[in-house]
Structure formats: structure tokens, C-alpha cells
Short mmCIF file of C-alpha atoms and ligand atoms in Angstrom, two decimals:
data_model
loop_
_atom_site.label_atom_id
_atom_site.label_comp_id
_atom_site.label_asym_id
_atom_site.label_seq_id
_atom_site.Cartn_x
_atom_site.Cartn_y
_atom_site.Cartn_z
CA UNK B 1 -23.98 -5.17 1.89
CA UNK B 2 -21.11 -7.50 1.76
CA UNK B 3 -18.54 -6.95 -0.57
CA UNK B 4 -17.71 -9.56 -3.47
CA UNK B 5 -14.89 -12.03 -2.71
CA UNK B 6 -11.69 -11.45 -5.53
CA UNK B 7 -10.43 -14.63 -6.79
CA UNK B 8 -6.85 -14.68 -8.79
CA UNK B 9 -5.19 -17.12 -10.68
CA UNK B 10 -1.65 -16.91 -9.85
CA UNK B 11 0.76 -18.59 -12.36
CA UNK B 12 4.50 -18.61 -11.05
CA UNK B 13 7.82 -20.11 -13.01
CA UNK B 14 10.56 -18.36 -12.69
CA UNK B 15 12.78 -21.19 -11.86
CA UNK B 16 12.62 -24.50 -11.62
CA UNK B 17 9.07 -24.88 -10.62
CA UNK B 18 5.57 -24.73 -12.08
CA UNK B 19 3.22 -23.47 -10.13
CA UNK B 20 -0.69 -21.98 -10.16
CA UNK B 21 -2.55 -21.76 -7.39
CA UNK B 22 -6.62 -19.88 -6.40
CA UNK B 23 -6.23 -17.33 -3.78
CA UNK B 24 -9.41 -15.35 -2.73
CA UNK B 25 -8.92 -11.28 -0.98
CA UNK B 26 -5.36 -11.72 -0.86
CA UNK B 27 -5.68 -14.82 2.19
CA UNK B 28 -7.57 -17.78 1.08
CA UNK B 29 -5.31 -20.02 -0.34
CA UNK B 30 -7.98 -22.34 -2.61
CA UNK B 31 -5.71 -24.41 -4.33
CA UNK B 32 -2.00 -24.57 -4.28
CA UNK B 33 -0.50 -26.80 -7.37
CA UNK B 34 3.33 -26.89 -8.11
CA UNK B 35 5.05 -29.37 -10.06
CA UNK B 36 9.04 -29.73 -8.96
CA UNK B 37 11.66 -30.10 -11.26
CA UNK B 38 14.06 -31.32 -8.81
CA UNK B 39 14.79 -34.68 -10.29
CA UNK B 40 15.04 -33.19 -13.68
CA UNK B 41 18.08 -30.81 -12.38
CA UNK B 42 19.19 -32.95 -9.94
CA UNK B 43 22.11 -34.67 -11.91
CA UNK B 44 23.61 -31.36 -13.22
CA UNK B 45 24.06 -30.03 -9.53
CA UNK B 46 21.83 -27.20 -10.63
CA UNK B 47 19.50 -25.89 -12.48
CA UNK B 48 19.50 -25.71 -16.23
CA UNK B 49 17.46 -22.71 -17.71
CA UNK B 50 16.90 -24.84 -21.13
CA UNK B 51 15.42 -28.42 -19.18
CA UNK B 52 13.44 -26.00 -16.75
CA UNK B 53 11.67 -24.06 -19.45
CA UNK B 54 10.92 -27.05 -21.67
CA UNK B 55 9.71 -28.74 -18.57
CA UNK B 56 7.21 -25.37 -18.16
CA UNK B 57 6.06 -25.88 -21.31
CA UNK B 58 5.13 -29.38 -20.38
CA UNK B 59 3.36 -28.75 -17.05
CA UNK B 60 1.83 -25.63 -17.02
CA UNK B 61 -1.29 -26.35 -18.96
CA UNK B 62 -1.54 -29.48 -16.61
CA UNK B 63 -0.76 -26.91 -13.42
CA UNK B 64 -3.20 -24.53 -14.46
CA UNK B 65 -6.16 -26.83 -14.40
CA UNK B 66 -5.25 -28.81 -11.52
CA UNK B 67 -5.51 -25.35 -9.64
CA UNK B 68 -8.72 -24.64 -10.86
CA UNK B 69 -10.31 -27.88 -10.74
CA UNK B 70 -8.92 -28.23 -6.85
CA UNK B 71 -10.41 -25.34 -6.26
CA UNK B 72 -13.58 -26.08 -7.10
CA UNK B 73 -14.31 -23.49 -9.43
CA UNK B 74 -15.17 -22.47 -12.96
CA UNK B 75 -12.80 -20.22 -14.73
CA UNK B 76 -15.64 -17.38 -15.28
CA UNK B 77 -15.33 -16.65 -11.61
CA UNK B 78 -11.54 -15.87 -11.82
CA UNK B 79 -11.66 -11.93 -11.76
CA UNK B 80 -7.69 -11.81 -12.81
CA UNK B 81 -4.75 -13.60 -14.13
CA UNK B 82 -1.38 -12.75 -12.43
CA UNK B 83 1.91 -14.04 -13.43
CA UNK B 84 5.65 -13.36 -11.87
CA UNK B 85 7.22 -11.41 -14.88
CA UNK B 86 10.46 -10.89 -13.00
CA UNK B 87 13.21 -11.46 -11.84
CA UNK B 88 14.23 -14.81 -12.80
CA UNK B 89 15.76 -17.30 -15.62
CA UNK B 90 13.95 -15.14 -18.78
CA UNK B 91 13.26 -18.55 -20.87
CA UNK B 92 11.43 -19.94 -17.44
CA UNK B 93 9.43 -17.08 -16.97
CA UNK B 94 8.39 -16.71 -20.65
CA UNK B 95 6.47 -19.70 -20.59
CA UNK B 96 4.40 -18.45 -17.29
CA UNK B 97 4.05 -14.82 -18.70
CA UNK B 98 2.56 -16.53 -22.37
CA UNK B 99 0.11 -18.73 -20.68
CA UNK B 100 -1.31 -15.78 -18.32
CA UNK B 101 -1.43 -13.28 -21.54
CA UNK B 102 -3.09 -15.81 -23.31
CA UNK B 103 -5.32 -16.80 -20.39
CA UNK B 104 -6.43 -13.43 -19.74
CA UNK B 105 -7.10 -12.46 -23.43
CA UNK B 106 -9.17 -15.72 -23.90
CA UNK B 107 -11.19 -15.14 -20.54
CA UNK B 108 -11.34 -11.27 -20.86
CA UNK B 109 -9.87 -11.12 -17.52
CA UNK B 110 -7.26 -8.89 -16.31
CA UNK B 111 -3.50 -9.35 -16.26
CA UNK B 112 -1.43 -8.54 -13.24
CA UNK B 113 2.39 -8.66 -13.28
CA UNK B 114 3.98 -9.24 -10.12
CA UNK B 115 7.83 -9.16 -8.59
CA UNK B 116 8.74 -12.69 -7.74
CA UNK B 117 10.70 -11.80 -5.24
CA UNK B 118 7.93 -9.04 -3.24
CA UNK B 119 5.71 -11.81 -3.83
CA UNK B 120 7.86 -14.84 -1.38
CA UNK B 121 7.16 -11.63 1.38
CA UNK B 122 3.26 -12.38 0.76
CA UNK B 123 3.73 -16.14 1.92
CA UNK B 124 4.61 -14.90 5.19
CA UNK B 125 1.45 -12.55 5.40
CA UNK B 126 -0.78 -15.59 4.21
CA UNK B 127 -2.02 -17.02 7.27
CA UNK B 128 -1.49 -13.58 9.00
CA UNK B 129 -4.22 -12.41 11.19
CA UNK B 130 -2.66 -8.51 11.05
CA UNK B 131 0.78 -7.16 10.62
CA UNK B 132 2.00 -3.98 12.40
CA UNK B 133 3.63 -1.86 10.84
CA UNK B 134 6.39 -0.56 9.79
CA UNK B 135 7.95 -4.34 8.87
CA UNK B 136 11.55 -5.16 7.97
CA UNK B 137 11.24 -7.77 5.64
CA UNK B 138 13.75 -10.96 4.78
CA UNK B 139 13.76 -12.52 1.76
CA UNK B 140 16.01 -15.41 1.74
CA UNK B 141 16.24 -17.61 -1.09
CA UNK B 142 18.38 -18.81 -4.31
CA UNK B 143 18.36 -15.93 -6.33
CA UNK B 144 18.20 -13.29 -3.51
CA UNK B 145 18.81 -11.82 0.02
CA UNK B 146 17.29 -8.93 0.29
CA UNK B 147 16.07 -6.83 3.19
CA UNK B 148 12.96 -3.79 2.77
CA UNK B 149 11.61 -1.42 4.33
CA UNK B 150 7.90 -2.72 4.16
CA UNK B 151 4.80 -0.46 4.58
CA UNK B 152 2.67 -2.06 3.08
CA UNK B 153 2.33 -5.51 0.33
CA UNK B 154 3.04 -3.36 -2.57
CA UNK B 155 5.27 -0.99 -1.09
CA UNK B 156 8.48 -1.53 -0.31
CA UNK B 157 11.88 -0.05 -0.02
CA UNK B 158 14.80 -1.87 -0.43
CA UNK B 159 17.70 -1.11 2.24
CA UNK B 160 19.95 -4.20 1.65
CA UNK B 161 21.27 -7.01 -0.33
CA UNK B 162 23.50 -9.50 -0.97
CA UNK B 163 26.62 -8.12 -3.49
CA UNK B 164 27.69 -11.66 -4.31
CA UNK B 165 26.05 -14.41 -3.79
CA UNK B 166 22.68 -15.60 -2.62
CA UNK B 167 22.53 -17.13 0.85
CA UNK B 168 20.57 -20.35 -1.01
CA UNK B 169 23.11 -20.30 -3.69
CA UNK B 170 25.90 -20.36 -1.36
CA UNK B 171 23.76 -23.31 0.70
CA UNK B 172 24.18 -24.72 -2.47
CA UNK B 173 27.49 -24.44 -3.53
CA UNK B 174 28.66 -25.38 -0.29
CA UNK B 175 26.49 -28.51 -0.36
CA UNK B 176 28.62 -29.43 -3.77
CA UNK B 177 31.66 -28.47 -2.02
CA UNK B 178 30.40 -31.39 0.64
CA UNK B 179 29.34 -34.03 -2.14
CA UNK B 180 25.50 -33.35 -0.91
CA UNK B 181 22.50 -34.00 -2.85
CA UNK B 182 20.65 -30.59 -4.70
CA UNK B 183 19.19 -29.06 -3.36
CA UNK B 184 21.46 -28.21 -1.10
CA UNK B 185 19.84 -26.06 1.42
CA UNK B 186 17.48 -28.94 2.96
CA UNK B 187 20.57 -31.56 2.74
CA UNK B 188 22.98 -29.15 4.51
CA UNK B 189 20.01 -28.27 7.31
CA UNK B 190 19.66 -31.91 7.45
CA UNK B 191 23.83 -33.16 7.92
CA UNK B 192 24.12 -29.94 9.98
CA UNK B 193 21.94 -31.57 12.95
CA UNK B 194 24.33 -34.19 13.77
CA UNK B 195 27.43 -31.38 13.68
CA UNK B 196 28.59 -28.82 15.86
CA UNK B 197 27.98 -25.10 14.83
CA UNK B 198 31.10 -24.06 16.85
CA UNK B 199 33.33 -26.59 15.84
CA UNK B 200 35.08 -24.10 12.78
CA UNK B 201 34.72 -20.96 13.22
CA UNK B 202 34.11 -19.49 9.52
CA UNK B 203 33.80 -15.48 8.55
CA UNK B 204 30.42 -13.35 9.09
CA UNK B 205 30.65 -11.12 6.31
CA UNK B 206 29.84 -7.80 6.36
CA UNK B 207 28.93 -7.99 9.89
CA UNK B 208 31.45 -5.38 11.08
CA UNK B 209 30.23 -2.86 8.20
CA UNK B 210 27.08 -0.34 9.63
CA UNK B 211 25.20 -1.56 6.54
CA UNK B 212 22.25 -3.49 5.70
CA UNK B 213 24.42 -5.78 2.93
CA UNK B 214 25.12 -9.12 2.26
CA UNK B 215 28.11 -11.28 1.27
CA UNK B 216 28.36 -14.85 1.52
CA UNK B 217 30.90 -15.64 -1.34
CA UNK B 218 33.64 -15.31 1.11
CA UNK B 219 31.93 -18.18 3.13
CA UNK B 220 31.78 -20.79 0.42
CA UNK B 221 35.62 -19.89 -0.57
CA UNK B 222 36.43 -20.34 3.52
CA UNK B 223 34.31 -23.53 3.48
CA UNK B 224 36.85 -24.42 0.33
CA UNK B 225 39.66 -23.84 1.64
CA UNK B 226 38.80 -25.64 4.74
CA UNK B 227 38.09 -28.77 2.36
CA UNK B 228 40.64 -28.00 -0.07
CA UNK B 229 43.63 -25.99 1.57
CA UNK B 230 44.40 -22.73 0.76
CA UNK B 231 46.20 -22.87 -2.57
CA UNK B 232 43.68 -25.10 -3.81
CA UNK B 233 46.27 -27.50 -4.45
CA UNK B 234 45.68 -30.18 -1.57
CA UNK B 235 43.37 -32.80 -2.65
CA UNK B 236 39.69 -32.56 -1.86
CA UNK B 237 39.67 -34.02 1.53
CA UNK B 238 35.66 -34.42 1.22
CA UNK B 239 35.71 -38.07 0.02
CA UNK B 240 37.94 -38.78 2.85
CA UNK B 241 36.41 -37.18 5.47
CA UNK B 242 34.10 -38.91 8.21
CA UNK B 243 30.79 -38.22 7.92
CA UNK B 244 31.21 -36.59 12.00
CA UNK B 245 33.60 -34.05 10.07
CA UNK B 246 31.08 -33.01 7.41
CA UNK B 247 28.32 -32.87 9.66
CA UNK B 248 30.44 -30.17 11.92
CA UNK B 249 31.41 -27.92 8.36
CA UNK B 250 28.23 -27.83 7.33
CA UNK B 251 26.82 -26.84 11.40
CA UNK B 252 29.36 -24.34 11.40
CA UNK B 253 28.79 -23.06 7.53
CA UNK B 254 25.11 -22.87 8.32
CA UNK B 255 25.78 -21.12 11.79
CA UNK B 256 27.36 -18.31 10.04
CA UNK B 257 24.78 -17.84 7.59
CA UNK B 258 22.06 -17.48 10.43
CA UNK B 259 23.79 -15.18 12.06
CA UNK B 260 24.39 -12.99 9.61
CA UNK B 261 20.87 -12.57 8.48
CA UNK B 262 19.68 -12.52 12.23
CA UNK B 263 21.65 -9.67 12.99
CA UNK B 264 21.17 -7.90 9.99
CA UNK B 265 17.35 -8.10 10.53
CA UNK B 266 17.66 -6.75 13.62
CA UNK B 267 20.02 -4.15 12.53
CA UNK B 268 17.19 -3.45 10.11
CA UNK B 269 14.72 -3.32 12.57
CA UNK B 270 16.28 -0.64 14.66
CA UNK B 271 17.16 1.66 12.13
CA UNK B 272 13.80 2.07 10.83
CA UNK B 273 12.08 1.93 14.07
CA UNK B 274 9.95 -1.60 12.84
CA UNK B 275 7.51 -3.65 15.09
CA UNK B 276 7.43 -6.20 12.79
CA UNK B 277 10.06 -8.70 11.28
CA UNK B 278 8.47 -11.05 8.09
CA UNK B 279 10.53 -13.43 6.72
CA UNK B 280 10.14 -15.61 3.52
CA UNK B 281 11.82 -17.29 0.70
CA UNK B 282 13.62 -21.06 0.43
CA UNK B 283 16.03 -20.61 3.30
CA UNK B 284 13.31 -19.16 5.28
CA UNK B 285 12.40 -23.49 5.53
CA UNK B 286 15.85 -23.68 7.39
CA UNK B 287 14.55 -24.78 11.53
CA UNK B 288 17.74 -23.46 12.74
CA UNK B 289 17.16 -19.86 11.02
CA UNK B 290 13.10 -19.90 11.78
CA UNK B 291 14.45 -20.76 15.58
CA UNK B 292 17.42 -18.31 15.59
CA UNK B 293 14.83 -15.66 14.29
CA UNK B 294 12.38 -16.29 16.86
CA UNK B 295 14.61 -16.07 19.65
CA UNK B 296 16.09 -12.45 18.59
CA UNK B 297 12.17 -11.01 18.08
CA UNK B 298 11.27 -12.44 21.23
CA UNK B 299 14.40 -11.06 22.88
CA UNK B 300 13.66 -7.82 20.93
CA UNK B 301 10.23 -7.06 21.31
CA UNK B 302 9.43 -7.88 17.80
CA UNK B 303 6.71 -9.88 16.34
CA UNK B 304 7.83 -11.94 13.72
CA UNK B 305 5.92 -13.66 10.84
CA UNK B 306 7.55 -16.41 9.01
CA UNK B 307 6.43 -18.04 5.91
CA UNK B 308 4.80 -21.58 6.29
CA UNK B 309 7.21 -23.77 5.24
CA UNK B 310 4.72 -25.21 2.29
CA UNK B 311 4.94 -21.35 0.91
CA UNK B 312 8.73 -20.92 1.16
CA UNK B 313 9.91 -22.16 -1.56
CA UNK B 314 8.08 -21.04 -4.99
CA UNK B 315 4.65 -21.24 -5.21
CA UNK B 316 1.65 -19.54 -7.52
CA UNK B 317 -0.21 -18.84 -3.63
CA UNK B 318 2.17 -15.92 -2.99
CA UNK B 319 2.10 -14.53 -6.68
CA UNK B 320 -2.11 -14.84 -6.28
CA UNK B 321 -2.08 -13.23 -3.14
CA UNK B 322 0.32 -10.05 -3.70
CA UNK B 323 -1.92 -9.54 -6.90
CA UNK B 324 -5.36 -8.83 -4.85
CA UNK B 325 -3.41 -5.47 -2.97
CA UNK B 326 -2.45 -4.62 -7.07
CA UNK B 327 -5.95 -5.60 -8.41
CA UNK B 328 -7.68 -3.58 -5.08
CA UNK B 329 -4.80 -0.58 -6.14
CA UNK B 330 -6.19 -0.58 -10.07
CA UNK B 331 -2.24 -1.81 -11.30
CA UNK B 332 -2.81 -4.01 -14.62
CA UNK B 333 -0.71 -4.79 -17.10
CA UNK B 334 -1.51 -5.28 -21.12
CA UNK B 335 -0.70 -8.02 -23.45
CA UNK B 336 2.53 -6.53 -24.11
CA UNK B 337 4.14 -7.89 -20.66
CA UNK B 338 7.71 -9.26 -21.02
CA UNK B 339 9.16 -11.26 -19.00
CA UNK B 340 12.25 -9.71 -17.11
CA UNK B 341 15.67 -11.54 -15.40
CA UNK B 342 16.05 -8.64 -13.00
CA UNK B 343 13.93 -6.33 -10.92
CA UNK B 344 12.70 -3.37 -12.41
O1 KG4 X 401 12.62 -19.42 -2.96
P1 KG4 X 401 13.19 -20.58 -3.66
O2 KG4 X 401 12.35 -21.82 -3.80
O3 KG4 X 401 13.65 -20.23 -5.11
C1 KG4 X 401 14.23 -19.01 -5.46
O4 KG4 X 401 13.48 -18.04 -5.67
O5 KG4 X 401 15.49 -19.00 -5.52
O6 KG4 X 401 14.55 -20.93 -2.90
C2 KG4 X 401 15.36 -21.99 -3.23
C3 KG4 X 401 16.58 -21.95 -2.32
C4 KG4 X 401 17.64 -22.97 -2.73
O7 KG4 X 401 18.89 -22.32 -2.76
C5 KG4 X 401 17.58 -23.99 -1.59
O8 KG4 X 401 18.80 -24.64 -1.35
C6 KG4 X 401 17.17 -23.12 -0.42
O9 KG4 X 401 16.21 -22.23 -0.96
N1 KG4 X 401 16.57 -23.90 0.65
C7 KG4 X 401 17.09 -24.02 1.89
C8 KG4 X 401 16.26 -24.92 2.60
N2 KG4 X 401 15.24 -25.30 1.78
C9 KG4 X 401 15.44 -24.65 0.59
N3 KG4 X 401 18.19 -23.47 2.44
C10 KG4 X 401 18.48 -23.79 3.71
N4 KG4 X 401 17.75 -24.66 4.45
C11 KG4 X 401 16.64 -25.24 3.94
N5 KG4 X 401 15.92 -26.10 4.67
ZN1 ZN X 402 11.72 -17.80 -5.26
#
């Protein structure tokens, strides 16, 4: 007898995108809908938790139905809703968390809470064949760096983290530092091709510790003070600088990111004895750090599996997906879900 196929409705918007998407057993991405807020953000330098959840508001209805129609279903074959409760801006993910509670309730479906932040580890077990196990796993992105201990989808351990900023945020900053577009990851990966990683040779933090942490607010203040001397009272040489110079900051800013997290994944890997490195989240887009990452498993006889680039960044696919291993594992959640900024 073959078994029944599971399809979820993921609904995802913890930041500054709205996103649903079909996924069927946990692989079969159906439909994959996300509407960007980028050019609503893009003239504060950043996002703004009040624009982002009116914008929700405004596109999730529109989201949700675009991912059902596209996938080329009725809603009566949806056997659960699943929504990213946490972590995340609290006003953004309210509006996700009150259109799956009321979605659920209206269809009589289940409701499935997920971690945001597990979930960007699903997008790189998406198009997975198999996985062996144990995994260290990297998410990289705007809110987090975090490295686990993975055994499994819904079990993980976490064994290190950033304890300042963000590797994305501090892609970011240093983009504003630069006078580059948000977002700032892509725009730095992009300037950063015509510079010269070596040319400034900025601080890996952390990297002398025997830890599993993160710190990249050092960087961005280096990157500063490289732009704006080291009392801060120089001018901001930016405006003035050729575009050769830029290009060779932001090579050697983004250098010392990747090396970082390549080392610490392989730090990782060691110390828990893993045959498998996964790696997802926004920065995980970055070619340099997919390359980087590729040439330490293949030097280290580790497979890796990297998030598509199309599920990097926040999508609904990833939410949809880590909810089948919670749906097949019985773990619901009632109408009384809140939405949460941090992880519980
Ligand atoms: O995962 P994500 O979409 O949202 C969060 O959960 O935070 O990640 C967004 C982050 C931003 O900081 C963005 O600058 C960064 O990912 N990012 C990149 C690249 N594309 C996106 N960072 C470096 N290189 C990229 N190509
Ligand atoms: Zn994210």
C-alpha cells in the first residue's frame, strides 16, 4: 500500500518578507511565493518593523493564494498550516502567526509552529537525496550565526553563536559604512569581485578562542576605522575614495567573514565527529563563502549541502518542509500560539 503524500502550507514573515509556499513529505517544493519588501526598506538603510508588518498585512492574503493556486491545489487537500512563530521582529511575525491560526481554525486543519531559524537548515536538505549523519549545521543570515549539532530536522543542539552581531548584519553595516545599496550582503559580494581579499588585512574574531562563537562587531568597527581613522574624527574618506579602494575593503571585509565561519565549521565538525556540513541562511547566497566551504569539505572529507540560493534567503518552502518531520513527530500547536522575537 502506498502511503498518502502530506501537503503543508507554510506561511513565513518574520522580517521583511512575505512568504507561503506548498511543500509535499518534507521535499516537494509545489509552490514557492514570496513578496520582497526590499524597495519599501530600501531608503531607511534597513528594515523598519512598523512598514514591514503593515506591508504583511497587505500581502499575505495575496501570498497565501498565489501558493495555493500555483500549486495546483484545493485547500481541502492541505493536511496542516505551519507558520514561523519565532524568532524575529514580533509585529512581522504576528501577522503570519494570525493568518495561519485563522487558516487552520477555518479549514479544521492543524497548526504547526516552527523556529525560523531551524527552518533556513531545511532549505539546505530540500533537494537532498540523503544526509549522513551526525551534521554540523551553519546558519548564516541577518538575525543569526549560529552553529548545531544536527541529528536530525527537529533536533538540534546548539554549540555556537555569534555574541554581537550577525554576520548579515555586519555585511550590512559595513555596506553603509561603504555608501552601498541594502541589502548589503549581495552589493558587498558584488564590489568585492573587482577587489583584493588580501589587500587589508582586518581581525578574525574569535578565531584564536577553542570555541564554537562568533563576533563580527569588531570587524565593522576595524572596517570604520579604516574609513574613518581611529578617533573617528577624520572625515569619512568613503566619498573620496576610488571605487578600486572600496572594491579591495569590501574583498578584504568579506575575506574575513568567510574565514571565520569556514574554520569554525570545521572546528565544529571535528569536535563532534560530523560527516556532514549543511549550510543555509542569506549569507549562505555569498559565491565566495559557498566556494570557500566547498573547498574545506572537499579537503576534509566532508560532504557538504548548501542551500539553493532561491531558498537562502526567507522563504515559506523551508518553514513547509521542517513542519512534515513535526507533523510525522505528532508536535501541534493550538490557537493560542504567540508569536515570539527570540528562540525559545
Ligand atoms: O536569511 P535572511 O533572508 O533573513 C534573515 O533571517 O535575517 O538573510 C538576510 C541577510 C542580510 O543580512 C543580507 O545582507 C544577507 O543575508 N545576504 C548576503 C548575501 N545575500 C543576502 N550576505 C552576503 N552575500 C550575499 N550574497
Ligand atoms: Zn531568515
Amino acid at each position: 500500500m502506498t502511503q498518502k503524500d502530506t501537503y503543508i502550507l507554510g506561511i513565513e514573515t518574520s522580517c521583511d518578507e512575505t512568504a507561503a509556499a506548498v511543500v509535499v513529505n518534507g521535499k516537494q517544493v509545489k509552490s514557492s511565493a514570496v513578496a520582497s519588501q526590499i524597495k519599501l526598506h530600501e531608503k531607511y538603510g534597513g528594515v523598519v518593523p512598523e512598514i514591514a508588518s503593515r506591508a504583511h498585512v497587505e500581502n499575505i492574503l495575496p501570498v497565501v493564494s498565489e501558493a495555493i493556486e500555483s500549486a495546483g491545489i484545493k485547500p481541502e487537500v492541505i493536511d496542516a498550516v505551519a507558520v514561523a512563530n519565532q524568532p524575529g521582529l514580533t509585529i512581522a511575525l504576528m501577522v503570519g502567526v494570525t493568518a495561519a491560526k485563522t487558516l487552520a481554525f477555518g479549514w479544521g486543519k492543524p497548526l504547526i509552529a516552527v523556529n525560523h531559524v531551524h527552518a533556513h537548515l531545511q532549505s539546505a536538505l530540500l533537494e537532498a537525496e540523503s544526509i549522513e549523519l551526525p551534521a554540523v549545521a551553519l546558519i548564516v543570515s541577518g538575525g543569526h550565526t549560529n552553529l548545531y549539532d544536527a541529528e536530525s530536522a527537529i533536533d538540534l543542539r546548539l554549540i555556537g553563536r555569534t555574541i554581537d552581531d550577525a554576520a548579515g548584519e555586519a555585511f550590512d553595516k559595513v555596506a553603509t559604512i561603504l555608501g552601498l545599496p541594502y541589502p548589503g550582503g549581495p552589493n558587498i559580494e558584488k564590489i568585492a569581485k573587482e577587489g583584493d581579499p588580501k589587500a587589508i588585512r582586518f581581525p578574525r574574531s574569535l578565531l584564536d578562542k577553542d570555541n564554537l562563537d562568533f563576533s563580527f562587531s569588531g570587524l565593522k568597527t576595524a572596517v570604520l576605522y579604516h574609513c574613518q581613522g581611529q578617533d573617528m574624527k577624520g572625515e569619512n574618506r568613503v566619498a573620496s575614495m576610488s571605487r578600486q579602494e572600496i572594491a579591495n575593503i569590501a574583498a578584504s571585509f568579506q575575506a574575513a567573514v568567510i574565514e571565520v565561519l569556514v574554520k569554525k565549521s570545521h572546528r565544529a565538525a571535528v569536535k563532534i565527529g560530523a560527516k556532514t556540513i549543511l549550510a543555509g541562511g542569506g549569507v549562505a547566497c555569498n559565491n565566495a563563502l559557498r566556494e570557500a566551504m566547498e573547498e574545506m569539505c572537499n579537503n576534509n572529507d566532508l560532504s557538504l549541502l548548501i542551500a539553493p540560493k532561491k531558498y537562502c534567503t526567507d522563504n515559506a518552502a523551508m518553514v513547509a518542509s521542517l513542519a512534515y518531520y513535526k507533523y510525522e513527530a505528532g508536535q501541534f500547536a493550538d490557537l493560542t500560539l504567540e508569536p515570539k522575537a527570540t528562540s525559545d
